C-alpha positions as CSV (number, residue, x, y, z in Angstrom):
1,M,-14.3,87.1,64.5
2,K,-15.5,83.6,63.7
3,T,-15.4,80.6,66.5
4,E,-13.6,78.2,64.0
5,S,-10.4,81.5,63.4
6,R,-10.2,82.7,66.4
7,F,-9.8,78.2,67.7
8,D,-7.4,77.6,64.5
9,T,-5.5,80.3,65.8
10,E,-5.0,79.7,69.2
11,A,-4.0,76.1,68.2
12,A,-1.0,74.9,68.0
13,R,-1.1,77.1,71.8
14,W,-3.3,74.6,73.6
15,D,-1.9,71.6,74.3
16,D,0.3,74.5,76.9
17,N,-1.8,75.2,80.0
18,P,-1.6,72.7,82.2
19,Q,-5.2,72.7,83.5
20,R,-6.6,72.7,80.5
21,V,-4.4,69.6,80.6
22,A,-5.4,68.2,84.2
23,L,-9.2,69.4,83.2
24,A,-9.5,67.0,79.8
25,R,-7.4,63.9,82.2
26,A,-10.1,65.1,85.1
27,V,-13.4,64.7,83.2
28,G,-12.1,61.0,81.4
29,M,-11.7,59.7,84.2
30,G,-15.0,61.4,85.0
31,I,-16.6,60.1,82.1
32,R,-15.1,56.3,82.6
33,R,-15.7,56.5,86.2
34,V,-19.5,57.0,85.6
35,T,-20.4,55.6,81.6
36,G,-18.6,52.4,83.1
37,I,-16.5,52.2,79.5
38,K,-16.7,48.8,77.7
39,P,-14.3,47.2,74.9
40,G,-15.9,47.8,71.9
41,W,-17.5,50.4,72.6
42,R,-18.2,53.1,69.6
43,I,-18.1,57.0,71.0
44,L,-18.4,60.1,69.8
45,D,-16.4,62.9,71.4
46,Y,-18.5,66.4,69.9
47,G,-16.2,69.9,70.7
48,A,-12.6,67.1,70.4
49,G,-10.2,70.2,69.6
50,T,-6.7,69.1,70.1
51,G,-7.4,65.6,71.9
52,L,-6.9,65.8,75.1
53,M,-10.1,64.5,77.3
54,T,-10.5,62.4,73.5
55,L,-7.3,60.2,73.9
56,H,-8.4,59.2,77.7
57,L,-11.5,57.9,76.1
58,Q,-10.0,56.0,73.4
59,P,-8.2,52.8,74.7
60,E,-11.3,50.4,75.0
61,A,-13.0,52.1,71.7
62,E,-13.8,50.6,68.8
63,M,-14.2,53.2,67.1
64,L,-14.5,57.9,67.7
65,I,-14.7,59.5,66.5
66,A,-13.7,63.0,67.3
67,V,-15.7,66.1,66.1
68,D,-14.6,68.9,66.4
69,Q,-16.1,73.0,63.9
70,S,-12.0,74.5,64.5
71,E,-9.6,72.5,61.4
72,G,-7.1,74.2,62.9
73,M,-8.0,72.0,66.4
74,L,-8.0,69.1,64.0
75,K,-5.1,68.7,62.7
76,M,-3.4,68.7,65.9
77,L,-5.6,66.4,67.0
78,K,-4.4,64.6,63.8
79,S,-1.1,64.5,65.1
80,K,-1.0,62.8,68.2
81,I,-3.1,60.2,66.1
82,A,-0.9,59.7,63.3
83,A,3.5,60.4,66.3
84,A,1.4,57.8,68.3
85,D,0.5,54.9,65.6
86,I,-3.5,54.9,66.7
87,G,-5.8,53.2,64.4
88,N,-9.5,54.2,66.4
89,V,-10.4,57.7,66.6
90,Q,-11.0,59.4,63.4
91,T,-11.0,63.6,63.2
92,K,-14.9,65.0,61.6
93,Q,-15.2,68.4,61.2
94,W,-18.9,69.5,61.7
95,N,-21.5,71.7,64.0
96,I,-24.4,70.6,65.2
97,E,-25.9,73.5,65.3
98,K,-25.8,73.7,61.2
99,S,-26.7,70.0,60.2
100,P,-27.6,66.5,62.2
101,L,-24.9,63.7,62.1
102,P,-24.4,61.7,60.1
103,E,-23.7,59.1,61.3
104,G,-25.1,56.8,64.9
105,G,-25.1,53.9,66.5
106,F,-22.6,55.0,69.5
107,D,-22.6,53.9,73.3
108,L,-20.9,56.7,74.3
109,V,-21.3,60.9,73.4
110,A,-18.7,63.0,74.9
111,S,-18.2,66.2,75.7
112,S,-15.5,68.7,77.5
113,M,-16.4,72.3,77.9
114,T,-18.0,73.0,74.8
115,F,-21.5,73.6,75.5
116,H,-21.8,77.2,76.4
117,H,-19.8,78.5,72.8
118,L,-23.7,76.7,71.2
119,R,-26.1,78.9,70.7
120,N,-29.2,76.0,71.0
121,V,-28.6,73.5,73.9
122,P,-31.4,71.6,74.0
123,M,-31.3,71.0,70.1
124,V,-28.3,69.9,70.4
125,V,-28.3,68.1,73.1
126,Q,-31.7,66.3,71.5
127,R,-29.2,65.8,67.7
128,L,-26.8,64.3,70.4
129,A,-29.9,61.9,72.1
130,L,-30.3,60.6,68.0
131,S,-27.0,59.8,67.3
132,L,-26.8,57.2,70.6
133,K,-28.1,53.3,69.9
134,P,-31.0,51.9,72.8
135,G,-29.4,52.5,76.3
136,G,-26.1,55.0,75.2
137,W,-24.6,57.2,77.2
138,I,-24.3,60.6,76.8
139,A,-21.1,62.4,79.7
140,L,-21.1,66.6,79.0
141,A,-18.1,68.8,81.7
142,D,-19.4,72.3,81.3
143,L,-19.2,75.7,83.1
144,D,-21.6,76.1,86.1
145,I,-23.3,79.9,86.0
146,E,-20.2,82.3,85.9
147,D,-20.2,85.9,86.0
148,G,-18.7,86.6,82.9
149,S,-14.5,86.8,84.1
150,F,-13.5,83.2,82.7
151,H,-13.5,84.8,79.2
152,G,-13.8,87.6,79.1
153,P,-15.9,89.8,76.4
154,S,-16.2,87.2,74.1
155,N,-18.2,87.1,70.5
156,D,-18.2,83.2,70.4
157,V,-18.8,82.2,73.9
158,F,-23.5,82.3,74.5
159,H,-23.8,81.0,77.7
160,L,-21.2,81.8,81.6
161,G,-22.3,78.5,83.1
162,F,-25.4,77.0,83.6
163,D,-27.4,76.4,86.3
164,R,-27.5,72.1,86.9
165,S,-31.7,72.0,87.2
166,K,-32.0,73.1,83.8
167,V,-29.5,70.8,82.9
168,R,-30.8,68.0,84.3
169,K,-34.2,68.9,82.7
170,S,-32.4,69.4,79.0
171,L,-31.0,65.8,79.2
172,S,-34.7,64.2,80.7
173,K,-37.2,66.3,78.8
174,A,-33.6,64.1,75.5
175,G,-35.0,60.8,76.8
176,F,-32.6,59.9,79.4
177,K,-32.2,58.5,83.0
178,D,-30.7,58.0,86.0
179,I,-28.9,61.6,85.0
180,T,-25.7,62.2,87.6
181,I,-24.6,66.1,87.8
182,E,-21.2,65.5,90.0
183,D,-18.1,68.2,90.5
184,V,-14.8,67.3,89.1
185,Y,-13.1,69.7,88.8
186,V,-11.9,73.4,90.0
187,L,-9.8,75.3,87.7
188,N,-8.5,78.9,89.6
189,K,-7.6,81.8,85.9
190,P,-7.1,85.2,86.8
191,D,-9.4,88.1,85.1
192,K,-8.3,90.3,82.4
193,A,-7.3,93.0,85.5
194,G,-4.9,89.6,86.9
195,K,-7.6,89.3,90.2
196,M,-7.7,85.0,90.8
197,H,-11.4,83.3,90.3
198,S,-12.5,79.8,90.9
199,Y,-14.7,78.5,88.0
200,S,-17.0,74.8,89.0
201,V,-16.0,71.7,86.9
202,F,-19.5,69.4,86.6
203,L,-19.9,66.3,84.5
204,A,-23.4,65.7,83.8
205,A,-24.7,61.8,82.0
206,G,-27.5,60.3,81.4
207,H,-28.0,57.0,79.7
208,L,-31.4,55.8,77.2
């Protein structure tokens, strides 16, 4: 099953998970605090899904482009945008691993819980860096290294979390400075056997 079709199938129920909603809020607040988002910024949310984090970053943005591979996820976000009469959010279906983004000049690129679904993380970081204006920020949230129980068997998960030192090295190699990596949330969920696990999520940020 392709990544897009699984997420398309789950899109309608995606926001029903209260921990997912709480995680998006925590990450959004963390990004706002670390980067100091200012009115008038142009922001890119990569792997935006149904926009749970997007709408935490949107208020000050001049324009926010929410990018995802899943048409179903973006359809849910579009319905939220229309219902709230939000005029500064656009959606774009795109796979940055296949092609660099055509847009550029962003003040901030953000992403939450997306990078473990990407095969070539260093390439994506480089491409996201190219979409930023000088001095622009990157802010990425994802899982610390885990034992594979977070998703269980899956053909669209390519990393069982990340080593923070390697994340720092990847950001540094792409030209980012003043890199910070901090705890941002802890997810608690049962594995297939019903045993509860805690999974820590980090927020890594830096600027060009």
